[in-house]
mmCIF file with all atom_site columns, C-alpha atoms in Angstrom:
data_model
loop_
_atom_site.group_PDB
_atom_site.id
_atom_site.type_symbol
_atom_site.label_atom_id
_atom_site.label_alt_id
_atom_site.label_comp_id
_atom_site.label_asym_id
_atom_site.label_entity_id
_atom_site.label_seq_id
_atom_site.pdbx_PDB_ins_code
_atom_site.Cartn_x
_atom_site.Cartn_y
_atom_site.Cartn_z
_atom_site.occupancy
_atom_site.B_iso_or_equiv
_atom_site.pdbx_formal_charge
_atom_site.auth_seq_id
_atom_site.auth_comp_id
_atom_site.auth_asym_id
_atom_site.auth_atom_id
_atom_site.pdbx_PDB_model_num
ATOM 1   C CA . LYS A 1 1   ? 56.391 38.980 6.264   1.00 83.00 ? 284 LYS A CA 1
ATOM 2   C CA . GLN A 1 2   ? 57.155 35.570 7.713   1.00 85.00 ? 285 GLN A CA 1
ATOM 3   C CA . GLU A 1 3   ? 59.965 33.883 5.835   1.00 92.00 ? 286 GLU A CA 1
ATOM 4   C CA . VAL A 1 4   ? 61.418 29.997 6.276   1.00 96.00 ? 287 VAL A CA 1
ATOM 5   C CA . THR A 1 5   ? 64.735 29.131 5.980   1.00 97.00 ? 288 THR A CA 1
ATOM 6   C CA . GLN A 1 6   ? 66.452 25.963 5.693   1.00 97.00 ? 289 GLN A CA 1
ATOM 7   C CA . ILE A 1 7   ? 70.210 24.883 6.064   1.00 92.00 ? 290 ILE A CA 1
ATOM 8   C CA . PRO A 1 8   ? 71.757 23.057 4.371   1.00 92.00 ? 291 PRO A CA 1
ATOM 9   C CA . ALA A 1 9   ? 69.890 22.350 1.447   1.00 94.00 ? 292 ALA A CA 1
ATOM 10  C CA . ALA A 1 10  ? 71.491 19.265 0.871   1.00 96.00 ? 293 ALA A CA 1
ATOM 11  C CA . LEU A 1 11  ? 73.362 16.901 3.317   1.00 95.00 ? 294 LEU A CA 1
ATOM 12  C CA . SER A 1 12  ? 75.086 13.381 2.658   1.00 97.00 ? 295 SER A CA 1
ATOM 13  C CA . VAL A 1 13  ? 76.109 11.269 5.316   1.00 96.00 ? 296 VAL A CA 1
ATOM 14  C CA . PRO A 1 14  ? 77.237 8.034  6.104   1.00 97.00 ? 297 PRO A CA 1
ATOM 15  C CA . GLU A 1 15  ? 74.907 5.295  7.780   1.00 97.00 ? 298 GLU A CA 1
ATOM 16  C CA . GLY A 1 16  ? 75.628 5.637  11.490  1.00 97.00 ? 299 GLY A CA 1
ATOM 17  C CA . GLU A 1 17  ? 75.942 9.452  11.814  1.00 96.00 ? 300 GLU A CA 1
ATOM 18  C CA . ASN A 1 18  ? 73.959 11.808 14.088  1.00 97.00 ? 301 ASN A CA 1
ATOM 19  C CA . LEU A 1 19  ? 72.873 14.505 12.095  1.00 95.00 ? 302 LEU A CA 1
ATOM 20  C CA . VAL A 1 20  ? 71.172 17.811 12.668  1.00 96.00 ? 303 VAL A CA 1
ATOM 21  C CA . LEU A 1 21  ? 68.468 19.819 10.420  1.00 97.00 ? 304 LEU A CA 1
ATOM 22  C CA . ASN A 1 22  ? 68.470 23.800 10.693  1.00 97.00 ? 305 ASN A CA 1
ATOM 23  C CA . CYS A 1 23  ? 65.638 25.674 10.414  1.00 97.00 ? 306 CYS A CA 1
ATOM 24  C CA . SER A 1 24  ? 65.292 29.496 11.218  1.00 97.00 ? 307 SER A CA 1
ATOM 25  C CA . PHE A 1 25  ? 61.604 32.260 10.810  1.00 96.00 ? 308 PHE A CA 1
ATOM 26  C CA . THR A 1 26  ? 62.003 35.705 11.002  1.00 94.00 ? 309 THR A CA 1
ATOM 27  C CA . ASP A 1 27  ? 58.971 36.213 13.120  1.00 89.00 ? 310 ASP A CA 1
ATOM 28  C CA . SER A 1 28  ? 58.854 34.642 16.398  1.00 87.00 ? 311 SER A CA 1
ATOM 29  C CA . ALA A 1 29  ? 54.894 35.367 16.486  1.00 86.00 ? 312 ALA A CA 1
ATOM 30  C CA . ILE A 1 30  ? 54.202 31.732 16.139  1.00 88.00 ? 313 ILE A CA 1
ATOM 31  C CA . TYR A 1 31  ? 51.673 29.103 16.815  1.00 85.00 ? 314 TYR A CA 1
ATOM 32  C CA . ASN A 1 32  ? 53.514 25.855 16.558  1.00 88.00 ? 315 ASN A CA 1
ATOM 33  C CA . LEU A 1 33  ? 56.470 24.429 14.318  1.00 92.00 ? 316 LEU A CA 1
ATOM 34  C CA . GLN A 1 34  ? 56.075 21.533 12.478  1.00 93.00 ? 317 GLN A CA 1
ATOM 35  C CA . TRP A 1 35  ? 58.679 19.169 11.145  1.00 96.00 ? 318 TRP A CA 1
ATOM 36  C CA . PHE A 1 36  ? 57.713 16.769 7.818   1.00 95.00 ? 319 PHE A CA 1
ATOM 37  C CA . ARG A 1 37  ? 59.376 14.712 5.978   1.00 96.00 ? 320 ARG A CA 1
ATOM 38  C CA . GLN A 1 38  ? 58.868 13.879 1.911   1.00 96.00 ? 321 GLN A CA 1
ATOM 39  C CA . ASP A 1 39  ? 59.882 11.329 -0.200  1.00 95.00 ? 322 ASP A CA 1
ATOM 40  C CA . PRO A 1 40  ? 60.215 11.914 -4.099  1.00 91.00 ? 323 PRO A CA 1
ATOM 41  C CA . GLY A 1 41  ? 57.006 12.183 -5.476  1.00 87.00 ? 324 GLY A CA 1
ATOM 42  C CA . LYS A 1 42  ? 55.164 11.719 -2.504  1.00 89.00 ? 325 LYS A CA 1
ATOM 43  C CA . GLY A 1 43  ? 52.693 13.593 -0.034  1.00 91.00 ? 326 GLY A CA 1
ATOM 44  C CA . LEU A 1 44  ? 54.430 15.179 3.181   1.00 93.00 ? 327 LEU A CA 1
ATOM 45  C CA . THR A 1 45  ? 54.653 13.038 6.826   1.00 92.00 ? 328 THR A CA 1
ATOM 46  C CA . SER A 1 46  ? 53.914 14.888 9.838   1.00 90.00 ? 329 SER A CA 1
ATOM 47  C CA . LEU A 1 47  ? 56.847 13.759 12.167  1.00 94.00 ? 330 LEU A CA 1
ATOM 48  C CA . LEU A 1 48  ? 57.022 15.973 14.829  1.00 94.00 ? 331 LEU A CA 1
ATOM 49  C CA . LEU A 1 49  ? 54.891 18.829 15.740  1.00 90.00 ? 332 LEU A CA 1
ATOM 50  C CA . ILE A 1 50  ? 55.797 21.722 18.607  1.00 91.00 ? 333 ILE A CA 1
ATOM 51  C CA . GLN A 1 51  ? 53.360 23.909 20.151  1.00 88.00 ? 334 GLN A CA 1
ATOM 52  C CA . SER A 1 52  ? 55.232 27.256 20.912  1.00 88.00 ? 335 SER A CA 1
ATOM 53  C CA . SER A 1 53  ? 55.280 27.034 24.341  1.00 90.00 ? 336 SER A CA 1
ATOM 54  C CA . GLN A 1 54  ? 57.106 23.583 24.077  1.00 92.00 ? 337 GLN A CA 1
ATOM 55  C CA . ARG A 1 55  ? 60.900 23.796 23.648  1.00 94.00 ? 338 ARG A CA 1
ATOM 56  C CA . GLU A 1 56  ? 61.617 20.300 22.301  1.00 95.00 ? 339 GLU A CA 1
ATOM 57  C CA . GLN A 1 57  ? 59.666 17.328 21.314  1.00 95.00 ? 340 GLN A CA 1
ATOM 58  C CA . THR A 1 58  ? 60.585 13.162 20.846  1.00 96.00 ? 341 THR A CA 1
ATOM 59  C CA . SER A 1 59  ? 59.811 10.398 18.277  1.00 94.00 ? 342 SER A CA 1
ATOM 60  C CA . GLY A 1 60  ? 62.131 7.359  18.253  1.00 96.00 ? 343 GLY A CA 1
ATOM 61  C CA . ARG A 1 61  ? 65.263 8.695  16.956  1.00 97.00 ? 344 ARG A CA 1
ATOM 62  C CA . LEU A 1 62  ? 63.885 12.521 15.946  1.00 97.00 ? 345 LEU A CA 1
ATOM 63  C CA . ASN A 1 63  ? 63.953 15.031 18.350  1.00 97.00 ? 346 ASN A CA 1
ATOM 64  C CA . ALA A 1 64  ? 63.253 18.634 17.617  1.00 97.00 ? 347 ALA A CA 1
ATOM 65  C CA . SER A 1 65  ? 64.060 21.422 19.592  1.00 97.00 ? 348 SER A CA 1
ATOM 66  C CA . LEU A 1 66  ? 62.369 25.017 19.451  1.00 97.00 ? 349 LEU A CA 1
ATOM 67  C CA . ASP A 1 67  ? 64.162 29.004 20.633  1.00 96.00 ? 350 ASP A CA 1
ATOM 68  C CA . LYS A 1 68  ? 60.945 31.315 19.880  1.00 92.00 ? 351 LYS A CA 1
ATOM 69  C CA . SER A 1 69  ? 63.202 33.859 20.770  1.00 91.00 ? 352 SER A CA 1
ATOM 70  C CA . SER A 1 70  ? 65.839 33.083 18.118  1.00 94.00 ? 353 SER A CA 1
ATOM 71  C CA . GLY A 1 71  ? 63.723 32.338 15.553  1.00 95.00 ? 354 GLY A CA 1
ATOM 72  C CA . ARG A 1 72  ? 65.070 28.612 15.419  1.00 97.00 ? 355 ARG A CA 1
ATOM 73  C CA . SER A 1 73  ? 64.214 25.065 15.607  1.00 97.00 ? 356 SER A CA 1
ATOM 74  C CA . THR A 1 74  ? 66.188 22.344 14.823  1.00 97.00 ? 357 THR A CA 1
ATOM 75  C CA . LEU A 1 75  ? 65.545 17.955 13.828  1.00 97.00 ? 358 LEU A CA 1
ATOM 76  C CA . TYR A 1 76  ? 68.143 15.935 14.999  1.00 97.00 ? 359 TYR A CA 1
ATOM 77  C CA . ILE A 1 77  ? 68.324 12.593 13.978  1.00 97.00 ? 360 ILE A CA 1
ATOM 78  C CA . ALA A 1 78  ? 70.071 9.747  15.911  1.00 97.00 ? 361 ALA A CA 1
ATOM 79  C CA . ALA A 1 79  ? 72.177 7.191  14.226  1.00 97.00 ? 362 ALA A CA 1
ATOM 80  C CA . SER A 1 80  ? 70.983 7.814  10.433  1.00 97.00 ? 363 SER A CA 1
ATOM 81  C CA . GLN A 1 81  ? 69.881 4.657  8.274   1.00 97.00 ? 364 GLN A CA 1
ATOM 82  C CA . PRO A 1 82  ? 69.365 4.986  4.614   1.00 97.00 ? 365 PRO A CA 1
ATOM 83  C CA . GLY A 1 83  ? 65.591 4.696  5.244   1.00 97.00 ? 366 GLY A CA 1
ATOM 84  C CA . ASP A 1 84  ? 66.319 8.323  6.354   1.00 97.00 ? 367 ASP A CA 1
ATOM 85  C CA . SER A 1 85  ? 67.050 9.750  3.207   1.00 98.00 ? 368 SER A CA 1
ATOM 86  C CA . ALA A 1 86  ? 64.123 12.163 2.012   1.00 97.00 ? 369 ALA A CA 1
ATOM 87  C CA . THR A 1 87  ? 63.575 15.592 2.026   1.00 97.00 ? 370 THR A CA 1
ATOM 88  C CA . TYR A 1 88  ? 62.861 17.482 5.318   1.00 98.00 ? 371 TYR A CA 1
ATOM 89  C CA . LEU A 1 89  ? 60.466 20.745 5.584   1.00 97.00 ? 372 LEU A CA 1
ATOM 90  C CA . CYS A 1 90  ? 59.918 22.955 8.702   1.00 96.00 ? 373 CYS A CA 1
ATOM 91  C CA . ALA A 1 91  ? 56.544 24.876 8.610   1.00 94.00 ? 374 ALA A CA 1
ATOM 92  C CA . VAL A 1 92  ? 55.823 27.219 10.913  1.00 92.00 ? 375 VAL A CA 1
ATOM 93  C CA . ASN A 1 93  ? 52.130 28.119 11.744  1.00 87.00 ? 376 ASN A CA 1
ATOM 94  C CA . LEU A 1 94  ? 51.463 31.841 12.505  1.00 79.00 ? 377 LEU A CA 1
ATOM 95  C CA . SER A 1 95  ? 49.354 33.206 15.599  1.00 60.00 ? 378 SER A CA 1
ATOM 96  C CA . GLY A 1 96  ? 46.090 34.021 14.653  1.00 55.00 ? 379 GLY A CA 1
ATOM 97  C CA . SER A 1 97  ? 46.233 32.267 11.266  1.00 55.00 ? 380 SER A CA 1
ATOM 98  C CA . GLN A 1 98  ? 45.823 28.329 11.835  1.00 64.00 ? 381 GLN A CA 1
ATOM 99  C CA . GLY A 1 99  ? 45.213 27.352 8.374   1.00 65.00 ? 382 GLY A CA 1
ATOM 100 C CA . ASN A 1 100 ? 48.269 29.177 6.841   1.00 77.00 ? 383 ASN A CA 1
ATOM 101 C CA . LEU A 1 101 ? 51.289 27.177 6.966   1.00 87.00 ? 384 LEU A CA 1
ATOM 102 C CA . ILE A 1 102 ? 54.675 28.885 5.962   1.00 91.00 ? 385 ILE A CA 1
ATOM 103 C CA . PHE A 1 103 ? 57.395 26.143 4.644   1.00 95.00 ? 386 PHE A CA 1
ATOM 104 C CA . GLY A 1 104 ? 60.945 26.291 4.008   1.00 96.00 ? 387 GLY A CA 1
ATOM 105 C CA . LYS A 1 105 ? 62.461 25.020 1.108   1.00 96.00 ? 388 LYS A CA 1
ATOM 106 C CA . GLY A 1 106 ? 63.394 21.723 2.671   1.00 97.00 ? 389 GLY A CA 1
ATOM 107 C CA . THR A 1 107 ? 66.802 20.026 3.036   1.00 97.00 ? 390 THR A CA 1
ATOM 108 C CA . LYS A 1 108 ? 67.209 16.715 0.873   1.00 97.00 ? 391 LYS A CA 1
ATOM 109 C CA . LEU A 1 109 ? 69.145 14.431 2.836   1.00 97.00 ? 392 LEU A CA 1
ATOM 110 C CA . SER A 1 110 ? 70.748 11.354 1.697   1.00 97.00 ? 393 SER A CA 1
ATOM 111 C CA . VAL A 1 111 ? 72.144 8.464  4.237   1.00 97.00 ? 394 VAL A CA 1
ATOM 112 C CA . LYS A 1 112 ? 74.723 6.259  2.483   1.00 96.00 ? 395 LYS A CA 1
ATOM 113 C CA . PRO A 1 113 ? 74.688 2.702  3.314   1.00 94.00 ? 396 PRO A CA 1
ATOM 114 C CA . ASP B 2 1   ? 43.241 3.109  4.603   1.00 54.00 ? 108 ASP B CA 1
ATOM 115 C CA . THR B 2 2   ? 41.923 5.728  6.963   1.00 75.00 ? 109 THR B CA 1
ATOM 116 C CA . GLY B 2 3   ? 44.584 8.760  6.037   1.00 91.00 ? 110 GLY B CA 1
ATOM 117 C CA . VAL B 2 4   ? 44.004 11.789 3.720   1.00 95.00 ? 111 VAL B CA 1
ATOM 118 C CA . SER B 2 5   ? 43.361 10.575 -0.034  1.00 96.00 ? 112 SER B CA 1
ATOM 119 C CA . GLN B 2 6   ? 43.649 12.613 -3.009  1.00 97.00 ? 113 GLN B CA 1
ATOM 120 C CA . ASP B 2 7   ? 42.608 11.407 -6.869  1.00 97.00 ? 114 ASP B CA 1
ATOM 121 C CA . PRO B 2 8   ? 43.632 11.933 -9.301  1.00 97.00 ? 115 PRO B CA 1
ATOM 122 C CA . ARG B 2 9   ? 47.518 11.409 -8.649  1.00 96.00 ? 116 ARG B CA 1
ATOM 123 C CA . HIS B 2 10  ? 48.500 12.299 -11.713 1.00 97.00 ? 117 HIS B CA 1
ATOM 124 C CA . LYS B 2 11  ? 47.070 14.776 -14.335 1.00 97.00 ? 118 LYS B CA 1
ATOM 125 C CA . ILE B 2 12  ? 48.262 15.920 -18.200 1.00 97.00 ? 119 ILE B CA 1
ATOM 126 C CA . THR B 2 13  ? 46.185 18.393 -19.684 1.00 97.00 ? 120 THR B CA 1
ATOM 127 C CA . LYS B 2 14  ? 46.502 20.822 -22.439 1.00 97.00 ? 121 LYS B CA 1
ATOM 128 C CA . ARG B 2 15  ? 46.922 24.224 -21.838 1.00 97.00 ? 122 ARG B CA 1
ATOM 129 C CA . GLY B 2 16  ? 43.472 26.338 -21.398 1.00 97.00 ? 123 GLY B CA 1
ATOM 130 C CA . GLN B 2 17  ? 41.890 22.895 -20.053 1.00 97.00 ? 124 GLN B CA 1
ATOM 131 C CA . ASN B 2 18  ? 39.646 22.680 -17.000 1.00 98.00 ? 125 ASN B CA 1
ATOM 132 C CA . VAL B 2 19  ? 41.133 20.634 -14.370 1.00 98.00 ? 126 VAL B CA 1
ATOM 133 C CA . THR B 2 20  ? 39.536 19.326 -10.987 1.00 98.00 ? 127 THR B CA 1
ATOM 134 C CA . PHE B 2 21  ? 40.989 17.711 -8.295  1.00 98.00 ? 128 PHE B CA 1
ATOM 135 C CA . ARG B 2 22  ? 39.216 15.719 -5.068  1.00 98.00 ? 129 ARG B CA 1
ATOM 136 C CA . CYS B 2 23  ? 40.681 15.735 -1.495  1.00 98.00 ? 130 CYS B CA 1
ATOM 137 C CA . ASP B 2 24  ? 38.948 13.160 0.867   1.00 97.00 ? 131 ASP B CA 1
ATOM 138 C CA . PRO B 2 25  ? 40.188 14.072 4.269   1.00 95.00 ? 132 PRO B CA 1
ATOM 139 C CA . ILE B 2 26  ? 40.530 11.967 7.541   1.00 92.00 ? 133 ILE B CA 1
ATOM 140 C CA . SER B 2 27  ? 36.833 11.476 8.264   1.00 89.00 ? 134 SER B CA 1
ATOM 141 C CA . GLU B 2 28  ? 36.829 13.086 11.865  1.00 83.00 ? 135 GLU B CA 1
ATOM 142 C CA . HIS B 2 29  ? 39.011 16.321 10.767  1.00 88.00 ? 136 HIS B CA 1
ATOM 143 C CA . ASN B 2 30  ? 37.014 19.071 10.155  1.00 87.00 ? 137 ASN B CA 1
ATOM 144 C CA . ARG B 2 31  ? 39.701 21.049 9.328   1.00 89.00 ? 138 ARG B CA 1
ATOM 145 C CA . LEU B 2 32  ? 40.824 21.517 5.125   1.00 92.00 ? 139 LEU B CA 1
ATOM 146 C CA . TYR B 2 33  ? 44.014 22.886 3.316   1.00 93.00 ? 140 TYR B CA 1
ATOM 147 C CA . TRP B 2 34  ? 45.071 22.763 -0.252  1.00 95.00 ? 141 TRP B CA 1
ATOM 148 C CA . TYR B 2 35  ? 48.804 23.877 -0.632  1.00 96.00 ? 142 TYR B CA 1
ATOM 149 C CA . ARG B 2 36  ? 50.978 23.888 -4.086  1.00 96.00 ? 143 ARG B CA 1
ATOM 150 C CA . GLN B 2 37  ? 54.558 23.001 -4.455  1.00 96.00 ? 144 GLN B CA 1
ATOM 151 C CA . THR B 2 38  ? 56.525 23.636 -7.675  1.00 95.00 ? 145 THR B CA 1
ATOM 152 C CA . LEU B 2 39  ? 59.874 21.470 -7.659  1.00 91.00 ? 146 LEU B CA 1
ATOM 153 C CA . GLY B 2 40  ? 62.310 22.252 -5.400  1.00 89.00 ? 147 GLY B CA 1
ATOM 154 C CA . GLN B 2 41  ? 59.893 24.596 -3.187  1.00 93.00 ? 148 GLN B CA 1
ATOM 155 C CA . GLY B 2 42  ? 58.279 24.261 -0.104  1.00 94.00 ? 149 GLY B CA 1
ATOM 156 C CA . PRO B 2 43  ? 54.377 23.795 0.033   1.00 94.00 ? 150 PRO B CA 1
ATOM 157 C CA . GLU B 2 44  ? 52.581 27.331 -0.314  1.00 94.00 ? 151 GLU B CA 1
ATOM 158 C CA . PHE B 2 45  ? 49.384 27.598 1.562   1.00 91.00 ? 152 PHE B CA 1
ATOM 159 C CA . LEU B 2 46  ? 46.164 28.242 -1.253  1.00 94.00 ? 153 LEU B CA 1
ATOM 160 C CA . THR B 2 47  ? 43.169 27.993 0.800   1.00 93.00 ? 154 THR B CA 1
ATOM 161 C CA . TYR B 2 48  ? 41.641 26.514 3.690   1.00 88.00 ? 155 TYR B CA 1
ATOM 162 C CA . PHE B 2 49  ? 38.096 25.445 5.010   1.00 90.00 ? 156 PHE B CA 1
ATOM 163 C CA . GLN B 2 50  ? 36.614 24.447 8.791   1.00 87.00 ? 157 GLN B CA 1
ATOM 164 C CA . ASN B 2 51  ? 33.459 22.506 7.697   1.00 89.00 ? 158 ASN B CA 1
ATOM 165 C CA . GLU B 2 52  ? 31.931 23.477 4.636   1.00 90.00 ? 159 GLU B CA 1
ATOM 166 C CA . ALA B 2 53  ? 33.348 27.256 5.291   1.00 89.00 ? 160 ALA B CA 1
ATOM 167 C CA . GLN B 2 54  ? 35.881 28.201 3.594   1.00 90.00 ? 161 GLN B CA 1
ATOM 168 C CA . LEU B 2 55  ? 37.666 30.907 6.073   1.00 85.00 ? 162 LEU B CA 1
ATOM 169 C CA . GLU B 2 56  ? 41.135 31.919 4.597   1.00 83.00 ? 163 GLU B CA 1
ATOM 170 C CA . LYS B 2 57  ? 42.559 32.162 0.813   1.00 85.00 ? 164 LYS B CA 1
ATOM 171 C CA . SER B 2 58  ? 45.783 33.205 -0.164  1.00 86.00 ? 165 SER B CA 1
ATOM 172 C CA . ARG B 2 59  ? 46.458 35.942 -3.170  1.00 81.00 ? 166 ARG B CA 1
ATOM 173 C CA . LEU B 2 60  ? 47.718 32.810 -4.894  1.00 81.00 ? 167 LEU B CA 1
ATOM 174 C CA . LEU B 2 61  ? 44.575 31.651 -5.477  1.00 83.00 ? 168 LEU B CA 1
ATOM 175 C CA . SER B 2 62  ? 43.279 33.602 -8.552  1.00 88.00 ? 169 SER B CA 1
ATOM 176 C CA . ASP B 2 63  ? 40.050 34.028 -9.711  1.00 92.00 ? 170 ASP B CA 1
ATOM 177 C CA . ARG B 2 64  ? 40.813 30.949 -12.246 1.00 95.00 ? 171 ARG B CA 1
ATOM 178 C CA . PHE B 2 65  ? 40.911 28.504 -9.237  1.00 95.00 ? 172 PHE B CA 1
ATOM 179 C CA . SER B 2 66  ? 37.595 27.286 -7.031  1.00 95.00 ? 173 SER B CA 1
ATOM 180 C CA . ALA B 2 67  ? 37.512 25.314 -4.074  1.00 96.00 ? 174 ALA B CA 1
ATOM 181 C CA . GLU B 2 68  ? 34.362 23.995 -2.185  1.00 95.00 ? 175 GLU B CA 1
ATOM 182 C CA . ARG B 2 69  ? 33.645 21.700 0.448   1.00 95.00 ? 176 ARG B CA 1
ATOM 183 C CA . PRO B 2 70  ? 30.217 21.911 0.274   1.00 90.00 ? 177 PRO B CA 1
ATOM 184 C CA . LYS B 2 71  ? 29.085 18.937 2.788   1.00 86.00 ? 178 LYS B CA 1
ATOM 185 C CA . GLY B 2 72  ? 31.682 19.591 5.129   1.00 84.00 ? 179 GLY B CA 1
ATOM 186 C CA . SER B 2 73  ? 33.495 16.422 4.077   1.00 90.00 ? 180 SER B CA 1
ATOM 187 C CA . PHE B 2 74  ? 35.100 15.565 0.762   1.00 96.00 ? 181 PHE B CA 1
ATOM 188 C CA . SER B 2 75  ? 36.707 19.047 -1.440  1.00 97.00 ? 182 SER B CA 1
ATOM 189 C CA . THR B 2 76  ? 37.503 19.881 -4.870  1.00 97.00 ? 183 THR B CA 1
ATOM 190 C CA . LEU B 2 77  ? 39.397 22.172 -6.383  1.00 97.00 ? 184 LEU B CA 1
ATOM 191 C CA . GLU B 2 78  ? 39.252 23.216 -9.760  1.00 97.00 ? 185 GLU B CA 1
ATOM 192 C CA . ILE B 2 79  ? 41.295 25.230 -11.844 1.00 97.00 ? 186 ILE B CA 1
ATOM 193 C CA . GLN B 2 80  ? 39.933 26.758 -14.969 1.00 97.00 ? 187 GLN B CA 1
ATOM 194 C CA . ARG B 2 81  ? 42.168 28.026 -18.273 1.00 97.00 ? 188 ARG B CA 1
ATOM 195 C CA . THR B 2 82  ? 45.047 26.237 -17.421 1.00 97.00 ? 189 THR B CA 1
ATOM 196 C CA . GLU B 2 83  ? 48.417 27.838 -17.732 1.00 96.00 ? 190 GLU B CA 1
ATOM 197 C CA . GLN B 2 84  ? 51.367 25.941 -17.558 1.00 95.00 ? 191 GLN B CA 1
ATOM 198 C CA . GLY B 2 85  ? 52.547 27.831 -14.548 1.00 94.00 ? 192 GLY B CA 1
ATOM 199 C CA . ASP B 2 86  ? 49.516 26.209 -12.786 1.00 96.00 ? 193 ASP B CA 1
ATOM 200 C CA . SER B 2 87  ? 52.131 22.934 -13.367 1.00 97.00 ? 194 SER B CA 1
ATOM 201 C CA . ALA B 2 88  ? 52.732 21.794 -9.714  1.00 96.00 ? 195 ALA B CA 1
ATOM 202 C CA . MET B 2 89  ? 52.056 19.110 -6.846  1.00 97.00 ? 196 MET B CA 1
ATOM 203 C CA . TYR B 2 90  ? 48.383 20.096 -5.534  1.00 97.00 ? 197 TYR B CA 1
ATOM 204 C CA . LEU B 2 91  ? 48.530 18.754 -1.342  1.00 97.00 ? 198 LEU B CA 1
ATOM 205 C CA . CYS B 2 92  ? 45.450 18.308 0.435   1.00 96.00 ? 199 CYS B CA 1
ATOM 206 C CA . ALA B 2 93  ? 45.745 17.969 3.824   1.00 93.00 ? 200 ALA B CA 1
ATOM 207 C CA . SER B 2 94  ? 43.748 17.926 7.346   1.00 91.00 ? 201 SER B CA 1
ATOM 208 C CA . SER B 2 95  ? 43.506 18.161 11.084  1.00 86.00 ? 202 SER B CA 1
ATOM 209 C CA . PRO B 2 96  ? 41.338 17.953 13.557  1.00 80.00 ? 203 PRO B CA 1
ATOM 210 C CA . THR B 2 97  ? 39.940 20.691 15.926  1.00 71.00 ? 204 THR B CA 1
ATOM 211 C CA . GLY B 2 98  ? 39.962 20.169 19.637  1.00 56.00 ? 205 GLY B CA 1
ATOM 212 C CA . THR B 2 99  ? 42.638 20.769 22.338  1.00 43.00 ? 206 THR B CA 1
ATOM 213 C CA . TRP B 2 100 ? 44.892 17.508 21.415  1.00 43.00 ? 207 TRP B CA 1
ATOM 214 C CA . VAL B 2 101 ? 47.754 18.125 19.076  1.00 49.00 ? 208 VAL B CA 1
ATOM 215 C CA . ALA B 2 102 ? 46.743 21.011 18.188  1.00 52.00 ? 209 ALA B CA 1
ATOM 216 C CA . GLY B 2 103 ? 47.208 22.470 15.124  1.00 65.00 ? 210 GLY B CA 1
ATOM 217 C CA . GLU B 2 104 ? 48.704 19.347 13.034  1.00 78.00 ? 211 GLU B CA 1
ATOM 218 C CA . LEU B 2 105 ? 48.148 18.809 9.603   1.00 84.00 ? 212 LEU B CA 1
ATOM 219 C CA . PHE B 2 106 ? 48.125 15.483 7.833   1.00 89.00 ? 213 PHE B CA 1
ATOM 220 C CA . PHE B 2 107 ? 49.163 15.115 3.919   1.00 92.00 ? 214 PHE B CA 1
ATOM 221 C CA . GLY B 2 108 ? 47.754 13.366 1.324   1.00 95.00 ? 215 GLY B CA 1
ATOM 222 C CA . GLU B 2 109 ? 49.894 11.748 -1.609  1.00 94.00 ? 216 GLU B CA 1
ATOM 223 C CA . GLY B 2 110 ? 49.018 15.199 -3.612  1.00 96.00 ? 217 GLY B CA 1
ATOM 224 C CA . SER B 2 111 ? 48.199 15.174 -7.210  1.00 97.00 ? 218 SER B CA 1
ATOM 225 C CA . ARG B 2 112 ? 50.713 16.010 -9.621  1.00 97.00 ? 219 ARG B CA 1
ATOM 226 C CA . LEU B 2 113 ? 49.386 18.575 -12.634 1.00 97.00 ? 220 LEU B CA 1
ATOM 227 C CA . THR B 2 114 ? 51.134 18.783 -15.572 1.00 97.00 ? 221 THR B CA 1
ATOM 228 C CA . VAL B 2 115 ? 49.915 21.482 -18.224 1.00 97.00 ? 222 VAL B CA 1
ATOM 229 C CA . LEU B 2 116 ? 51.340 21.292 -21.797 1.00 95.00 ? 223 LEU B CA 1
#
């Protein structure tokens, strides 16, 4: 059974710091991996999608990497801002099952001004 | 706004009542998904449609839950005889098929259900 774990569960940093959020999964047979942002009481906003054949994706200050063999992904946020405060979720899409994303519990990020 | 739209955003009901949620996906997306999220947890997959066909259902979707997408556009999720354990955020997502950005899901704002 695929399990997705995110570490740390919560993180508080001062504004301007670079930070790394971690995601690990137990079964390397994934179709893709997606990082989302969720603000309190809101839906999910897609940040980055990495296909299983890719190693990383970048969007602005965000960079996500994927190492399928070790079952790990990281989300790197450069020069963090208070507006980055949110819960960040990673989700894996299992090969052959394109509708079923398996989510981690998320990392709650707080960026202090 | 051309994003995924969900209605109502918040529903409070008494145990035993039926509730229905509606989702309007992004117009050119033919895949539609329902997820459930409880407090402090990541979303859990419930079911998925390609056009009007319901292709996959989670074991979480008990016989009290039914989802439809009759014309391949909007979808409804109905919960009959609600229980307190049904209290959660119900999230809808859509995605395009095709070769570009395959598998990327776009979520709505969610419908929060509170069962008293």
